[in-house]
Coordinates of C-alpha atoms in Angstrom, one line a residue:
A1174 CA -32.2 30.9 -107.7
R1175 CA -29.9 29.2 -105.2
V1176 CA -27.3 32.0 -105.6
R1177 CA -29.9 34.6 -105.1
G1178 CA -31.2 32.8 -102.0
T1179 CA -27.7 32.6 -100.6
L1180 CA -27.1 36.3 -101.2
D1181 CA -30.3 37.0 -99.4
V1182 CA -29.2 35.0 -96.4
F1183 CA -25.9 36.9 -96.2
A1184 CA -27.8 40.2 -96.6
A1185 CA -30.1 39.3 -93.7
M1186 CA -27.0 38.4 -91.6
R1187 CA -25.5 41.8 -92.4
E1188 CA -28.7 43.6 -91.4
A1189 CA -29.0 41.6 -88.2
R1190 CA -25.5 42.5 -87.2
T1191 CA -26.1 46.1 -88.0
R1192 CA -29.3 46.3 -85.9
H1193 CA -28.4 44.0 -83.0
G1194 CA -24.6 43.8 -82.9
P1195 CA -21.9 41.4 -84.1
D1196 CA -23.2 38.5 -81.9
A1197 CA -26.8 38.6 -83.4
V1198 CA -26.1 35.8 -85.8
G1199 CA -23.9 32.6 -85.8
S1200 CA -20.3 33.0 -86.7
Y1201 CA -19.9 30.1 -89.1
I1202 CA -21.5 28.5 -92.2
I1203 CA -21.0 24.9 -93.3
S1204 CA -20.2 24.1 -97.0
M1205 CA -20.0 20.7 -98.6
A1206 CA -16.5 20.6 -99.9
Q1207 CA -14.9 18.6 -102.7
D1208 CA -12.2 21.1 -103.3
V1209 CA -11.0 24.5 -102.2
D1210 CA -13.3 26.2 -104.6
D1211 CA -16.3 25.2 -102.5
V1212 CA -15.0 27.2 -99.6
L1213 CA -13.9 30.1 -101.7
T1214 CA -17.3 30.3 -103.4
V1215 CA -19.0 30.8 -100.0
M1216 CA -16.5 33.5 -99.0
W1217 CA -17.1 35.3 -102.4
L1218 CA -20.9 35.1 -102.0
A1219 CA -20.6 36.5 -98.4
T1220 CA -18.6 39.4 -99.8
L1221 CA -21.2 40.0 -102.5
G1222 CA -23.9 39.8 -99.8
G1223 CA -22.2 42.8 -98.0
L1224 CA -20.6 41.0 -95.0
G1225 CA -17.3 42.6 -95.8
P1226 CA -14.0 42.0 -97.7
A1227 CA -12.7 38.4 -97.9
D1228 CA -9.9 38.9 -95.4
A1229 CA -12.3 40.5 -92.8
L1230 CA -15.5 38.4 -93.1
P1231 CA -17.1 38.0 -89.7
L1232 CA -17.7 34.3 -90.1
D1233 CA -15.9 31.0 -90.4
V1234 CA -16.6 28.8 -93.4
T1235 CA -16.6 25.2 -92.3
P1236 CA -15.8 22.7 -95.1
L1237 CA -17.9 19.5 -94.8
F1238 CA -16.4 16.2 -96.1
E1239 CA -19.1 13.6 -96.4
T1240 CA -18.5 10.9 -99.0
V1241 CA -15.6 8.4 -99.0
P1242 CA -13.9 10.2 -102.0
D1243 CA -14.3 13.6 -100.3
L1244 CA -12.8 12.2 -97.1
E1245 CA -9.9 10.8 -99.0
R1246 CA -9.2 14.3 -100.5
A1247 CA -9.7 16.1 -97.2
E1248 CA -6.0 16.5 -96.2
A1249 CA -5.0 17.8 -99.6
V1250 CA -7.9 20.2 -99.7
L1251 CA -7.0 21.7 -96.3
D1252 CA -3.3 22.0 -97.3
R1253 CA -4.3 24.1 -100.3
L1254 CA -7.0 26.0 -98.3
F1255 CA -4.7 27.1 -95.5
V1256 CA -2.2 28.8 -97.9
D1257 CA -4.7 30.2 -100.3
P1258 CA -4.1 34.0 -100.7
S1259 CA -7.8 34.7 -100.0
V1260 CA -8.1 32.4 -97.0
A1261 CA -4.7 32.8 -95.2
P1262 CA -5.4 36.5 -94.2
H1263 CA -8.9 35.6 -93.1
L1264 CA -7.6 32.8 -90.9
A1265 CA -5.0 35.1 -89.4
R1266 CA -7.7 37.5 -88.3
R1267 CA -9.7 34.5 -86.8
E1268 CA -6.7 33.6 -84.6
K1269 CA -5.8 30.8 -87.1
R1270 CA -8.7 28.6 -85.9
Q1271 CA -10.5 26.4 -88.3
V1272 CA -13.6 24.1 -87.9
V1273 CA -13.9 21.2 -90.2
M1274 CA -17.0 18.9 -90.3
V1275 CA -16.9 15.3 -91.2
G1276 CA -20.1 13.4 -92.2
Y1277 CA -20.8 9.8 -91.1
S1278 CA -24.1 9.4 -92.9
D1279 CA -23.3 9.9 -96.6
S1280 CA -19.9 8.3 -96.3
N1281 CA -21.6 5.1 -95.0
K1282 CA -24.3 5.3 -97.6
D1283 CA -21.6 5.8 -100.3
G1284 CA -19.3 2.9 -99.3
G1285 CA -20.6 0.9 -96.4
I1286 CA -19.7 0.9 -92.8
A1287 CA -16.1 -0.5 -93.0
A1288 CA -15.0 1.7 -95.9
A1289 CA -16.6 4.8 -94.3
R1290 CA -15.1 4.2 -90.9
W1291 CA -11.6 3.7 -92.3
A1292 CA -11.9 6.7 -94.6
L1293 CA -13.0 8.8 -91.6
Q1294 CA -10.1 7.6 -89.5
Q1295 CA -7.6 8.4 -92.2
A1296 CA -9.2 11.8 -92.9
L1297 CA -9.1 12.7 -89.2
Q1298 CA -5.4 12.0 -89.0
G1299 CA -4.6 13.7 -92.3
M1300 CA -6.5 16.8 -91.4
A1301 CA -4.8 17.0 -88.0
D1302 CA -1.4 16.6 -89.8
S1303 CA -2.3 19.4 -92.2
A1304 CA -3.3 21.7 -89.4
T1305 CA 0.0 21.0 -87.6
R1306 CA 2.0 21.7 -90.7
N1307 CA 0.2 25.0 -91.2
E1308 CA 0.1 26.0 -87.5
I1309 CA -3.7 26.0 -87.5
T1310 CA -5.8 25.2 -84.4
L1311 CA -8.3 22.6 -85.8
T1312 CA -11.7 21.6 -84.4
V1313 CA -13.4 18.6 -85.9
F1314 CA -17.2 18.8 -86.0
H1315 CA -18.5 15.2 -86.1
G1316 CA -21.9 15.0 -88.0
R1317 CA -23.1 11.9 -86.2
G1318 CA -26.7 10.5 -86.3
G1319 CA -28.5 8.3 -83.9
T1320 CA -27.8 4.8 -85.4
V1321 CA -24.4 3.1 -85.9
S1322 CA -24.9 3.5 -89.7
R1323 CA -24.8 7.3 -89.2
G1324 CA -22.0 7.4 -86.7
G1325 CA -24.0 6.7 -83.5
G1326 CA -23.1 4.4 -80.7
S1327 CA -20.9 4.9 -77.7
V1328 CA -19.2 8.4 -77.7
H1329 CA -16.6 7.1 -75.2
R1330 CA -15.6 4.3 -77.5
A1331 CA -15.7 6.5 -80.6
V1332 CA -13.4 9.1 -79.0
S1333 CA -11.0 6.4 -77.8
A1334 CA -10.8 5.2 -81.4
M1335 CA -10.0 8.6 -83.0
P1336 CA -6.4 9.6 -83.7
P1337 CA -5.2 11.7 -80.6
A1338 CA -4.1 14.6 -82.9
A1339 CA -7.7 14.9 -84.2
I1340 CA -9.0 15.4 -80.7
G1341 CA -6.6 18.0 -79.3
G1342 CA -8.7 18.5 -76.2
R1343 CA -11.8 19.5 -78.2
L1344 CA -14.9 17.6 -79.2
R1345 CA -17.8 18.9 -81.3
L1346 CA -20.7 16.7 -82.5
T1347 CA -24.3 16.6 -83.5
E1348 CA -27.0 14.8 -81.6
Q1349 CA -30.1 14.0 -83.7
G1350 CA -33.5 12.5 -83.6
E1351 CA -34.6 10.3 -80.7
V1352 CA -31.1 10.4 -79.3
I1353 CA -31.7 13.9 -78.0
D1354 CA -34.6 12.8 -75.8
A1355 CA -32.9 9.6 -74.7
K1356 CA -29.6 11.3 -73.7
Y1357 CA -30.8 14.7 -72.6
G1358 CA -34.5 14.4 -71.7
L1359 CA -33.7 14.1 -68.0
A1360 CA -31.2 16.2 -66.2
P1361 CA -29.3 13.4 -64.4
I1362 CA -29.0 11.4 -67.7
A1363 CA -27.9 14.6 -69.5
L1364 CA -25.3 15.3 -66.9
R1365 CA -24.0 11.7 -67.1
N1366 CA -23.7 11.9 -70.9
V1367 CA -21.8 15.2 -70.7
E1368 CA -19.5 13.7 -68.1
R1369 CA -18.8 10.7 -70.3
M1370 CA -18.0 12.9 -73.3
L1371 CA -15.7 15.1 -71.2
G1372 CA -14.0 12.1 -69.6
A1373 CA -13.4 10.5 -73.0
V1374 CA -11.8 13.6 -74.4
V1375 CA -9.6 14.2 -71.3
L1376 CA -8.5 10.6 -71.2
R1377 CA -7.7 10.4 -74.9
T1378 CA -5.8 13.7 -74.8
A1379 CA -3.9 12.8 -71.6
T1380 CA -2.9 9.3 -72.8
A1381 CA -2.1 10.4 -76.4
G1382 CA 1.7 9.8 -75.9
D1383 CA 1.2 6.4 -74.4
A1384 CA -0.9 4.9 -77.2
P1385 CA 0.9 2.3 -79.4
D1386 CA 1.6 3.2 -83.0
P1387 CA -1.3 1.8 -85.0
T1388 CA 0.4 2.2 -88.4
E1389 CA 1.3 -1.5 -88.4
W1390 CA -2.4 -2.3 -88.8
H1391 CA -3.0 0.1 -91.6
P1392 CA -2.2 -2.3 -94.5
M1393 CA -4.7 -4.7 -93.1
A1394 CA -7.3 -2.0 -92.8
D1395 CA -6.7 -1.0 -96.4
V1396 CA -7.4 -4.5 -97.6
M1397 CA -10.5 -4.8 -95.4
A1398 CA -12.0 -1.4 -96.5
A1399 CA -11.3 -2.0 -100.2
A1400 CA -13.0 -5.4 -100.2
A1401 CA -15.9 -4.2 -98.1
R1402 CA -16.6 -1.2 -100.3
S1403 CA -16.4 -3.3 -103.4
A1404 CA -19.0 -5.8 -102.0
Y1405 CA -21.3 -3.0 -100.8
R1406 CA -21.2 -1.0 -104.0
G1407 CA -21.5 -4.2 -106.0
L1408 CA -24.9 -4.7 -104.4
V1409 CA -26.3 -1.2 -103.8
Y1410 CA -25.1 0.7 -106.8
E1411 CA -23.9 -1.8 -109.5
D1412 CA -26.7 -4.4 -109.5
P1413 CA -29.5 -3.1 -111.7
R1414 CA -32.1 -5.1 -109.7
F1415 CA -31.3 -3.5 -106.4
T1416 CA -33.5 -0.4 -106.6
A1417 CA -36.6 -2.5 -107.2
F1418 CA -35.5 -4.9 -104.4
F1419 CA -35.0 -2.0 -102.0
R1420 CA -38.2 -0.3 -102.8
S1421 CA -40.3 -3.5 -102.5
A1422 CA -38.6 -5.1 -99.5
T1423 CA -38.7 -2.0 -97.3
P1424 CA -41.5 0.5 -96.4
I1425 CA -39.5 3.3 -98.1
D1426 CA -42.6 4.4 -100.0
V1427 CA -44.4 5.0 -96.6
I1428 CA -41.4 6.7 -95.0
E1429 CA -41.1 9.1 -98.0
R1430 CA -44.7 10.4 -97.2
M1431 CA -44.1 10.8 -93.5
A1432 CA -43.8 14.3 -92.1
I1433 CA -40.8 13.6 -89.9
G1434 CA -38.2 16.1 -91.0
S1435 CA -37.6 19.5 -92.5
R1436 CA -36.2 18.2 -95.8
P1437 CA -37.7 15.8 -98.4
A1438 CA -36.5 12.2 -98.4
S1439 CA -34.6 12.6 -101.6
R1440 CA -32.3 15.5 -102.8
R1441 CA -33.8 15.3 -106.3
S1442 CA -36.8 13.6 -107.8
G1443 CA -36.5 10.0 -108.7
A1444 CA -36.6 6.6 -107.0
G1445 CA -32.9 5.7 -107.1
V1446 CA -30.7 5.2 -104.0
Q1447 CA -28.1 7.8 -105.1
D1448 CA -30.3 10.8 -104.3
L1449 CA -32.0 9.4 -101.2
R1450 CA -31.1 11.0 -98.0
A1451 CA -29.3 9.0 -95.3
I1452 CA -32.1 9.1 -92.7
P1453 CA -34.8 7.4 -94.8
W1454 CA -32.2 5.0 -96.3
V1455 CA -31.2 3.7 -92.8
F1456 CA -34.7 4.0 -91.4
S1457 CA -36.2 1.8 -94.1
W1458 CA -33.7 -1.1 -93.6
T1459 CA -34.3 -0.9 -89.8
Q1460 CA -38.0 -1.3 -90.3
C1461 CA -37.7 -4.6 -92.1
R1462 CA -35.1 -5.7 -89.5
A1463 CA -32.3 -6.3 -92.0
M1464 CA -30.2 -3.4 -90.6
L1465 CA -28.3 -3.8 -93.8
T1466 CA -26.6 -0.4 -93.6
G1467 CA -24.8 -1.2 -90.4
W1468 CA -23.0 -4.3 -91.5
Y1469 CA -23.2 -5.1 -95.2
G1470 CA -19.8 -5.6 -96.8
L1471 CA -17.8 -6.0 -93.6
G1472 CA -17.9 -9.8 -93.8
T1473 CA -16.3 -9.7 -97.2
G1474 CA -13.8 -7.2 -95.9
L1475 CA -12.8 -9.2 -92.9
E1476 CA -12.5 -12.3 -95.0
A1477 CA -10.1 -10.5 -97.4
A1478 CA -8.1 -9.3 -94.4
V1479 CA -7.9 -12.8 -92.9
T1480 CA -6.7 -14.2 -96.2
A1481 CA -4.0 -11.5 -96.6
H1482 CA -2.8 -11.2 -93.0
G1483 CA -4.1 -14.2 -91.0
I1484 CA -6.6 -14.5 -88.3
D1485 CA -4.1 -14.1 -85.5
R1486 CA -3.2 -10.6 -86.8
L1487 CA -6.9 -9.7 -86.9
R1488 CA -7.4 -10.9 -83.3
A1489 CA -4.3 -8.9 -82.2
A1490 CA -5.5 -5.8 -83.9
A1491 CA -9.0 -6.2 -82.3
R1492 CA -7.4 -6.4 -78.9
T1493 CA -4.9 -3.5 -79.1
W1494 CA -6.3 -1.1 -81.8
P1495 CA -9.2 0.9 -80.5
F1496 CA -10.4 1.7 -84.0
L1497 CA -11.0 -1.9 -85.0
D1498 CA -12.4 -2.8 -81.5
A1499 CA -14.9 0.1 -81.7
M1500 CA -16.0 -0.8 -85.2
L1501 CA -16.5 -4.5 -84.4
A1502 CA -18.4 -3.7 -81.2
D1503 CA -20.8 -1.4 -83.1
V1504 CA -21.4 -3.9 -85.9
E1505 CA -21.9 -6.7 -83.4
M1506 CA -24.7 -4.7 -81.8
V1507 CA -26.3 -4.1 -85.2
L1508 CA -26.0 -7.8 -86.1
A1509 CA -27.7 -8.8 -82.8
K1510 CA -30.6 -6.4 -83.5
A1511 CA -31.1 -7.7 -87.0
D1512 CA -33.5 -10.6 -87.7
L1513 CA -33.3 -12.0 -91.2
E1514 CA -36.1 -14.4 -90.5
I1515 CA -38.4 -11.4 -90.1
T1516 CA -36.8 -9.8 -93.2
A1517 CA -37.6 -12.9 -95.2
M1518 CA -41.3 -12.2 -94.7
Y1519 CA -40.9 -9.0 -96.7
M1520 CA -39.5 -11.0 -99.6
S1521 CA -43.1 -11.9 -100.5
L1522 CA -43.4 -8.2 -101.6
V1523 CA -40.5 -8.5 -104.1
D1524 CA -40.9 -9.6 -107.7
D1525 CA -39.2 -12.7 -109.0
E1526 CA -36.4 -10.9 -110.8
A1527 CA -35.1 -9.0 -107.7
A1528 CA -35.9 -11.7 -105.1
P1529 CA -32.6 -13.6 -105.5
L1530 CA -30.8 -10.6 -104.0
F1531 CA -32.0 -11.7 -100.6
D1532 CA -29.8 -14.8 -100.8
R1533 CA -26.9 -12.5 -101.4
V1534 CA -27.8 -10.5 -98.3
R1535 CA -28.2 -13.5 -96.2
E1536 CA -24.9 -14.9 -97.3
E1537 CA -23.1 -11.7 -96.4
F1538 CA -24.9 -11.6 -93.0
D1539 CA -23.8 -15.1 -92.1
R1540 CA -20.2 -14.3 -93.3
T1541 CA -20.1 -11.1 -91.2
V1542 CA -21.4 -12.8 -88.1
A1543 CA -19.0 -15.7 -88.5
H1544 CA -15.9 -13.4 -88.9
V1545 CA -16.9 -11.1 -86.1
L1546 CA -17.3 -13.9 -83.7
E1547 CA -14.1 -15.6 -84.8
I1548 CA -12.0 -12.4 -84.4
R1549 CA -13.5 -11.5 -81.0
G1550 CA -13.2 -15.1 -79.8
A1551 CA -16.9 -15.4 -78.9
E1552 CA -19.5 -18.0 -79.4
T1553 CA -22.6 -15.7 -79.5
L1554 CA -23.2 -12.1 -80.4
L1555 CA -22.9 -9.6 -77.5
E1556 CA -21.4 -12.3 -75.3
S1557 CA -19.5 -9.5 -73.4
E1558 CA -22.7 -7.3 -73.2
P1559 CA -25.2 -9.5 -71.4
T1560 CA -27.5 -6.6 -70.4
L1561 CA -27.9 -5.4 -73.9
R1562 CA -28.3 -8.9 -75.2
R1563 CA -31.1 -9.6 -72.7
S1564 CA -32.8 -6.3 -73.5
I1565 CA -32.9 -7.2 -77.2
R1566 CA -34.1 -10.7 -76.5
L1567 CA -36.9 -9.5 -74.3
R1568 CA -38.0 -6.6 -76.6
N1569 CA -38.0 -8.2 -80.0
P1570 CA -41.0 -10.6 -79.4
Y1571 CA -43.2 -7.5 -78.9
V1572 CA -41.9 -6.0 -82.2
D1573 CA -42.3 -9.1 -84.3
P1574 CA -46.1 -9.0 -84.6
M1575 CA -45.9 -5.4 -85.9
N1576 CA -43.6 -6.6 -88.7
V1577 CA -46.1 -9.3 -89.6
L1578 CA -48.9 -6.7 -89.8
Q1579 CA -46.7 -4.3 -91.7
V1580 CA -46.0 -6.8 -94.5
D1581 CA -49.8 -7.5 -94.9
L1582 CA -50.6 -3.7 -94.8
L1583 CA -47.9 -3.0 -97.4
R1584 CA -49.2 -5.6 -99.8
R1585 CA -52.8 -4.4 -99.6
W1586 CA -51.9 -0.7 -99.7
R1587 CA -49.7 -1.1 -102.8
A1588 CA -52.3 -3.2 -104.5
E1589 CA -54.8 -0.4 -104.1
G1590 CA -52.4 2.2 -105.6
R1591 CA -51.0 3.6 -102.3
P1592 CA -53.9 5.8 -101.4
D1593 CA -54.4 7.9 -98.3
G1594 CA -56.9 6.6 -95.8
A1595 CA -57.2 3.8 -93.3
L1596 CA -54.5 1.5 -94.7
F1597 CA -52.0 4.3 -94.8
T1598 CA -52.8 5.4 -91.3
A1599 CA -52.4 1.9 -90.1
L1600 CA -49.0 1.7 -91.9
L1601 CA -47.9 4.8 -90.2
S1602 CA -48.8 3.3 -86.9
S1603 CA -46.7 0.2 -87.7
V1604 CA -43.7 2.3 -88.7
N1605 CA -43.9 4.2 -85.4
G1606 CA -44.4 1.1 -83.4
I1607 CA -41.5 -0.8 -84.8
A1608 CA -39.2 2.3 -84.4
R1609 CA -40.2 2.6 -80.8
G1610 CA -39.8 -1.1 -80.1
L1611 CA -36.3 -1.2 -81.7
Q1612 CA -35.4 2.2 -80.3
N1613 CA -33.8 3.0 -83.7
T1614 CA -34.8 5.1 -86.6
G1615 CA -32.3 6.7 -88.9

């Protein structure tokens, strides 16, 4: 059925081009890629759909690397892709230009923020190296979401942290959800955001030759990412109690029934974390104020890096390496927005077997805060961002009562079998209110 549907899409593209000209439809299609075959399959289906022979297809196939393992394989996949006998002639006709998309959401969900950010950083450099070796003009398409867990945050800081070769004077990214209205709802704000993005790209490209070599920090980042990913997956994927903990401690069962997107909350049926899409995954942890997806595992990773390389090395890296500085700044913001005292109220919804996992979450939270402050030489979170710190402090008291109400509503709604009706309507209002108050969803 999926193959037939794909062929129908290509047939519709062919018909639109025939009727309305070659510019009637988009010129590229995105394909999740674990190997070269994933790209070749799309090209083959496009040929079967009547768009033309493989070496003359009127579209670009954009491989998408999302999970941590996919990102780790990205350079090798591109090396094979660029010399493939079916792809090389196609690229030659397309002026040897290739768009590659990297995903922030699923990589974070797969391995936690530290492992995902480091895998993305290495993939960006590796893909740029592959493009240089094969004389390809590469454009990286960044699949960013609104929250830090899904690649959100300051674009200027993110661009400054990317390898210069991966920028090459070009920036392509997605803007999603409430970010679109916040950044582009008013013309002056939209113009300012475009100026900041353009300025970041120009500055990063112009100063590429002046940037210090960051390779001395790579062994430290390897240690940090490996330990962080182990801690994250040890909780989320390897502890058999976690699914019950997650589904009880967050309003995920409410979010799954909300009409807030074009796709279902999970890729397949089932209650597990593995198949849950990134937006409801992040959204649910934001609602209970744990913000777990934006920091869990980093404390363990930083601790391992300090043990292996010393605190002075970590502090030096945070001062001079934009990648580490940007990641710590993003995580610091998430930690400041989190409130585990509010999260603790949701533990009354968790059964006795899964409840001890909250102690593990709290320990990792305290560990992460302690190491971030130590490395950045600060006494309090957001010490260098007083405006943001004040905004969070003033806003949160108005959100707290909604969390109290949400816990009570969840308890009553679940006890009655999760019916539609007044309780569910009230729960939807609480979800919307908390999201608006925190200015974060997924």
